[in-house]
Every structure is written in C-alpha cells, then in structure tokens.
Amino acid sequence: LFTCTNCGGILYFENTFCGYCGYSTGICEENNQLFALSAKTDESFQHNNAGYKYCANHQFDVCNWLIPSNTGTSFCKACDLNRTIPNLQQQKYREYWQIIERAKHRLIYSLLRLKLPLVSKKINAAKGLCFDFVADEKNKRIFTGHENGLITLNIAEADDIEREMRRKSMQETYRTVLGHFRHEVGHYYWDTLIKNTASIDEYRQLFGDDRQDYGKALKRHYAKGAPLNWMDNFITPYASSHPWEDWAETWAHYMHIIDTIETAYYFGLNIKPLPAKNATMHAEIKKDPYAEKYFSELINEWLPLTYAMNSLNRSMGISDIYPFVITPHVIQKLSFIHTICTGAN
C-alpha cells in the first residue's frame, strides 16, 4: 500500500498516476517507495538532490519504476532481468506482457525487500537471473520452468481462460502468473542459497534427498499421482513429487504469506471474529513481516487472516482465495525458508 507524496492519496503498487491529484507516480527501487512526480506530464523528479527518471519500459505501460537519471542503464532492476519479451507487434501479446510484468514486478519487489542476492545474467552469466517470455510456436510448445537461472514463462499463462484450462487439466487448486514466478524463482534460490552450502543437511532432513533422480520422480508422480497422505507433509500434491519441487512449492507459499501479511499490515488489519472464543483465531498484525525474525509470529497471523479472506470470498460467491491446509511439518519447512531468507540479508 502506497500514498501519493503530493496529496497523500492511497495508491496501488501498480499506479502510474494519482487518481486524486492527477500527478504521475513511480516507485523508486532504491527504497521501495512510491513518489509523485513534480507535474502531471513530467518524466523525472528530484529526491535527496538526485534526479530520477522512468524505466524505459514505462512507455509500454508495463513498468512504473524510477531509476537514477545518471545510471548506465535505461531499465529498472526488474526490467533489466528480461532477456526475451513478447512480440509487441501483436496487440494480444502486448496485453499479456502487461499482466506478466505486473506480476514479475511484485516478485522483484519482494526479493528486494528480503535483500536476497539478485543479479542479472548480463552481469554474471553463471549465477545471475533472467527471464524469457515466449509464445508457443507452430510445432513447438513452450513450457514454463527454470534452468540455471533462466526462468521461462509461456505467455499464454497471462490468458485467464488458457490458464484455467491448464489448472483444471493438471488438477491444481491454484494457478496464477505471480504463483508461477514465485515457484520458479524458488528453484533459482535453491541453487543460490542451499546447494553446496552448510544448510543442505537440514534441507534434506525436512524436504528429502535431492540427489534422487528428478526425471524418474516426475514420471512416477504423473503416472501415479501424490500419495494418499500427501497433505500431512506437503503444501500441494505436486510438492510430493521431488524435494526440489517441494522446496519450490513451499518457497512460493512463503512468498504468498509474507507479501499478503505486508499488505494486511499496511491496511491496519486485525482479525477478531465475533463468534470465536478461541484466541488462536485472533490476529493483530502490528509489524511489517519483512522485519519479523520469528516465523511463528507470521503463521499465527496468517491462519486467522486466511479464514477471513476465504470467508469474504465466499460471501461474493468466489472460491477460497487460499484453499490450502498448512500442517505442522509444512510449518517447519516454511520456518526454515524464513530463516534462510533472513540470514541472507
């Protein structure tokens, strides 16, 4: 949640102008704050005696981030990670790209707030991160996935109908563009924060032995499905397929949790259901989750918050916004990820 620095009006993360005063707005990536530019038509502004300008992708209505005027790049940290973008000659692809970038910018915002290692492959080809946003070709289907820091997203995922068809065909309860990004970047951070580190033994105790054959594990999963008791130990059925996927699925849910609680915190939400006599259903969200040391505090806020969110959705005739059960074993995994992320700062 942001406020206009000119008039104080409340703004969304994606706002490019203030609906109250009409000033153009942009997010300064150096401090994750949204600023009003000096006039409605300005393309730059001053802050702490330094000049800033819009990212070059602002012209395509896919980015509202600001960068220093004297920087050597025309792109913000989020857009600079792009290796391949859709063909902008096709209007449909331009619309897909807008949806994709809005989700990706939320992802990068969270990574920056977590202060995780974040470098483009342009800078570090071996250990950097980059994105390919591509469409199916006539005789070639593009699969969303991660490989050595390259995250590929089939742009058809930005089409609500296509994505829903894929969700149903794969018997998933949840499938969003932002969810894809959070899952795939989880694979990247497994390579960055877990692989060949002192944390690998604890990871294997919680998630299993990653050295088992990945291809065979996935083949077995798609042939036989998840074990009947998968919910006891995993956040989703797919998480049961291999320890790498368990990590990526749990990582995605960790990012769901921390980002949603941050929004609830800035809205000043407190959960105190009137019929509930059990205090475990109450939550006072008084702290920015990115500054919270203990994951136990976050999960104590998250569970009541999901009851409230799901109940509000049901009142509108909409499916549960968070249709998942978090068991004690999954909480252990989430807590481990929180420790890894806070320790990476």
CSV table of N, CA and C in Angstrom, one decimal, residues 152-216:
chain,number,residue,atom,x,y,z
A,152,THR,N,11.7,-19.4,-17.8
A,152,THR,CA,10.9,-19.2,-19.0
A,152,THR,C,9.5,-19.3,-18.6
A,153,LEU,N,8.7,-18.3,-19.2
A,153,LEU,CA,7.3,-18.3,-18.9
A,153,LEU,C,6.5,-18.3,-20.3
A,154,ASN,N,5.7,-19.3,-20.5
A,154,ASN,CA,4.8,-19.3,-21.6
A,154,ASN,C,3.8,-18.2,-21.5
A,155,ILE,N,3.8,-17.2,-22.4
A,155,ILE,CA,2.9,-16.0,-22.2
A,155,ILE,C,1.4,-16.4,-22.2
A,156,ALA,N,1.1,-17.6,-22.7
A,156,ALA,CA,-0.3,-18.0,-22.6
A,156,ALA,C,-0.8,-18.0,-21.2
A,157,GLU,N,0.1,-18.1,-20.2
A,157,GLU,CA,-0.3,-18.1,-18.8
A,157,GLU,C,-1.0,-16.8,-18.4
A,158,ALA,N,-0.8,-15.7,-19.2
A,158,ALA,CA,-1.4,-14.5,-18.9
A,158,ALA,C,-2.9,-14.4,-19.4
A,159,ASP,N,-3.3,-15.4,-20.1
A,159,ASP,CA,-4.7,-15.5,-20.6
A,159,ASP,C,-5.5,-16.3,-19.6
A,160,ASP,N,-6.5,-15.7,-19.0
A,160,ASP,CA,-7.2,-16.3,-17.9
A,160,ASP,C,-7.9,-17.6,-18.3
A,161,ILE,N,-8.4,-17.6,-19.5
A,161,ILE,CA,-9.1,-18.9,-19.9
A,161,ILE,C,-8.1,-20.0,-20.1
A,162,GLU,N,-7.0,-19.7,-20.8
A,162,GLU,CA,-6.0,-20.7,-21.1
A,162,GLU,C,-5.4,-21.2,-19.8
A,163,ARG,N,-5.1,-20.3,-18.8
A,163,ARG,CA,-4.5,-20.7,-17.6
A,163,ARG,C,-5.5,-21.5,-16.7
A,164,GLU,N,-6.8,-21.2,-16.8
A,164,GLU,CA,-7.8,-22.0,-16.1
A,164,GLU,C,-7.9,-23.4,-16.7
A,165,MET,N,-7.8,-23.5,-18.0
A,165,MET,CA,-7.9,-24.8,-18.6
A,165,MET,C,-6.7,-25.7,-18.2
A,166,ARG,N,-5.5,-25.1,-18.1
A,166,ARG,CA,-4.3,-25.8,-17.7
A,166,ARG,C,-4.4,-26.2,-16.2
A,167,ARG,N,-5.0,-25.3,-15.4
A,167,ARG,CA,-5.2,-25.6,-14.0
A,167,ARG,C,-6.1,-26.8,-13.8
A,168,LYS,N,-7.2,-26.9,-14.5
A,168,LYS,CA,-8.1,-28.0,-14.4
A,168,LYS,C,-7.5,-29.3,-15.0
A,169,SER,N,-6.8,-29.2,-16.1
A,169,SER,CA,-6.2,-30.4,-16.7
A,169,SER,C,-5.1,-31.0,-15.8
A,170,MET,N,-4.5,-30.1,-15.0
A,170,MET,CA,-3.4,-30.6,-14.1
A,170,MET,C,-3.9,-30.8,-12.6
A,171,GLN,N,-5.2,-30.6,-12.5
A,171,GLN,CA,-5.9,-30.8,-11.2
A,171,GLN,C,-5.3,-30.0,-10.1
A,172,GLU,N,-5.0,-28.8,-10.4
A,172,GLU,CA,-4.4,-27.8,-9.4
A,172,GLU,C,-5.5,-27.0,-8.7
A,173,THR,N,-5.3,-26.6,-7.5
A,173,THR,CA,-6.3,-25.7,-6.8
A,173,THR,C,-5.9,-24.3,-7.0
A,174,TYR,N,-4.7,-24.0,-7.5
A,174,TYR,CA,-4.3,-22.6,-7.6
A,174,TYR,C,-3.3,-22.5,-8.7
A,175,ARG,N,-3.5,-21.5,-9.6
A,175,ARG,CA,-2.6,-21.2,-10.7
A,175,ARG,C,-2.7,-19.8,-11.1
A,176,THR,N,-1.6,-19.0,-10.9
A,176,THR,CA,-1.6,-17.6,-11.3
A,176,THR,C,-0.2,-17.3,-11.9
A,177,VAL,N,-0.1,-16.2,-12.6
A,177,VAL,CA,1.1,-15.8,-13.1
A,177,VAL,C,2.1,-15.5,-12.0
A,178,LEU,N,1.7,-14.8,-11.0
A,178,LEU,CA,2.6,-14.5,-9.8
A,178,LEU,C,3.0,-15.8,-9.1
A,179,GLY,N,2.1,-16.7,-9.0
A,179,GLY,CA,2.4,-18.0,-8.4
A,179,GLY,C,3.5,-18.7,-9.2
A,180,HIS,N,3.4,-18.7,-10.5
A,180,HIS,CA,4.5,-19.3,-11.4
A,180,HIS,C,5.8,-18.6,-11.1
A,181,PHE,N,5.9,-17.3,-11.0
A,181,PHE,CA,7.1,-16.6,-10.8
A,181,PHE,C,7.7,-17.0,-9.4
A,182,ARG,N,6.9,-17.0,-8.4
A,182,ARG,CA,7.4,-17.4,-7.1
A,182,ARG,C,7.9,-18.8,-7.0
A,183,HIS,N,7.2,-19.7,-7.7
A,183,HIS,CA,7.7,-21.1,-7.7
A,183,HIS,C,9.0,-21.2,-8.4
A,184,GLU,N,9.1,-20.7,-9.6
A,184,GLU,CA,10.3,-20.8,-10.4
A,184,GLU,C,11.5,-20.1,-9.8
A,185,VAL,N,11.3,-19.0,-9.2
A,185,VAL,CA,12.4,-18.3,-8.6
A,185,VAL,C,12.8,-19.1,-7.3
A,186,GLY,N,12.0,-19.9,-6.8
A,186,GLY,CA,12.3,-20.8,-5.7
A,186,GLY,C,13.4,-21.7,-6.1
A,187,HIS,N,13.3,-22.3,-7.3
A,187,HIS,CA,14.4,-23.1,-7.9
A,187,HIS,C,15.7,-22.4,-8.0
A,188,TYR,N,15.6,-21.2,-8.4
A,188,TYR,CA,16.8,-20.3,-8.5
A,188,TYR,C,17.5,-20.2,-7.2
A,189,TYR,N,16.7,-19.9,-6.2
A,189,TYR,CA,17.3,-19.6,-4.8
A,189,TYR,C,17.7,-20.9,-4.1
A,190,TRP,N,17.1,-22.1,-4.6
A,190,TRP,CA,17.7,-23.3,-4.1
A,190,TRP,C,19.1,-23.5,-4.5
A,191,ASP,N,19.4,-23.2,-5.8
A,191,ASP,CA,20.8,-23.2,-6.3
A,191,ASP,C,21.6,-22.2,-5.6
A,192,THR,N,21.1,-21.0,-5.3
A,192,THR,CA,21.8,-19.9,-4.7
A,192,THR,C,22.1,-20.0,-3.2
A,193,LEU,N,21.1,-20.5,-2.5
A,193,LEU,CA,21.1,-20.4,-1.0
A,193,LEU,C,21.3,-21.8,-0.3
A,194,ILE,N,21.0,-22.9,-1.1
A,194,ILE,CA,21.0,-24.2,-0.4
A,194,ILE,C,22.1,-25.1,-1.0
A,195,LYS,N,22.1,-25.2,-2.3
A,195,LYS,CA,23.0,-26.1,-3.0
A,195,LYS,C,24.5,-25.8,-2.5
A,196,ASN,N,25.2,-26.9,-2.1
A,196,ASN,CA,26.6,-26.8,-1.8
A,196,ASN,C,26.9,-25.8,-0.6
A,197,THR,N,25.9,-25.7,0.3
A,197,THR,CA,26.1,-24.8,1.5
A,197,THR,C,25.9,-25.6,2.7
A,198,ALA,N,26.2,-25.0,3.9
A,198,ALA,CA,26.1,-25.7,5.1
A,198,ALA,C,24.6,-26.0,5.5
A,199,SER,N,23.7,-25.4,4.7
A,199,SER,CA,22.2,-25.7,5.0
A,199,SER,C,21.7,-26.9,4.4
A,200,ILE,N,22.5,-27.6,3.5
A,200,ILE,CA,22.0,-28.7,2.7
A,200,ILE,C,21.5,-29.9,3.6
A,201,ASP,N,22.2,-30.1,4.7
A,201,ASP,CA,21.8,-31.3,5.5
A,201,ASP,C,20.5,-31.0,6.2
A,202,GLU,N,20.3,-29.8,6.7
A,202,GLU,CA,19.0,-29.5,7.3
A,202,GLU,C,17.9,-29.5,6.3
A,203,TYR,N,18.2,-29.0,5.1
A,203,TYR,CA,17.2,-29.1,4.0
A,203,TYR,C,16.8,-30.5,3.7
A,204,ARG,N,17.7,-31.4,3.6
A,204,ARG,CA,17.4,-32.8,3.3
A,204,ARG,C,16.6,-33.5,4.4
A,205,GLN,N,16.8,-33.1,5.7
A,205,GLN,CA,16.0,-33.6,6.7
A,205,GLN,C,14.6,-33.2,6.6
A,206,LEU,N,14.3,-32.0,6.1
A,206,LEU,CA,13.0,-31.5,6.1
A,206,LEU,C,12.3,-31.9,4.7
A,207,PHE,N,13.0,-31.8,3.6
A,207,PHE,CA,12.4,-31.9,2.3
A,207,PHE,C,12.7,-33.2,1.6
A,208,GLY,N,13.7,-33.9,2.1
A,208,GLY,CA,14.1,-35.2,1.5
A,208,GLY,C,15.4,-35.1,0.7
A,209,ASP,N,15.9,-36.2,0.1
A,209,ASP,CA,17.2,-36.2,-0.5
A,209,ASP,C,17.0,-35.8,-2.0
A,210,ASP,N,17.6,-34.6,-2.3
A,210,ASP,CA,17.5,-34.0,-3.6
A,210,ASP,C,18.3,-34.8,-4.7
A,211,ARG,N,19.2,-35.7,-4.2
A,211,ARG,CA,20.0,-36.5,-5.1
A,211,ARG,C,19.3,-37.6,-5.9
A,212,GLN,N,18.0,-37.9,-5.5
A,212,GLN,CA,17.3,-38.9,-6.2
A,212,GLN,C,17.0,-38.4,-7.6
A,213,ASP,N,16.8,-39.3,-8.5
A,213,ASP,CA,16.6,-39.0,-9.9
A,213,ASP,C,15.4,-38.2,-10.2
A,214,TYR,N,15.6,-36.9,-10.6
A,214,TYR,CA,14.5,-36.0,-10.8
A,214,TYR,C,13.5,-36.4,-11.9
A,215,GLY,N,14.1,-36.8,-13.0
A,215,GLY,CA,13.2,-37.3,-14.2
A,215,GLY,C,12.3,-38.4,-13.8
A,216,LYS,N,12.9,-39.4,-13.1
A,216,LYS,CA,12.1,-40.6,-12.7
A,216,LYS,C,11.1,-40.2,-11.7
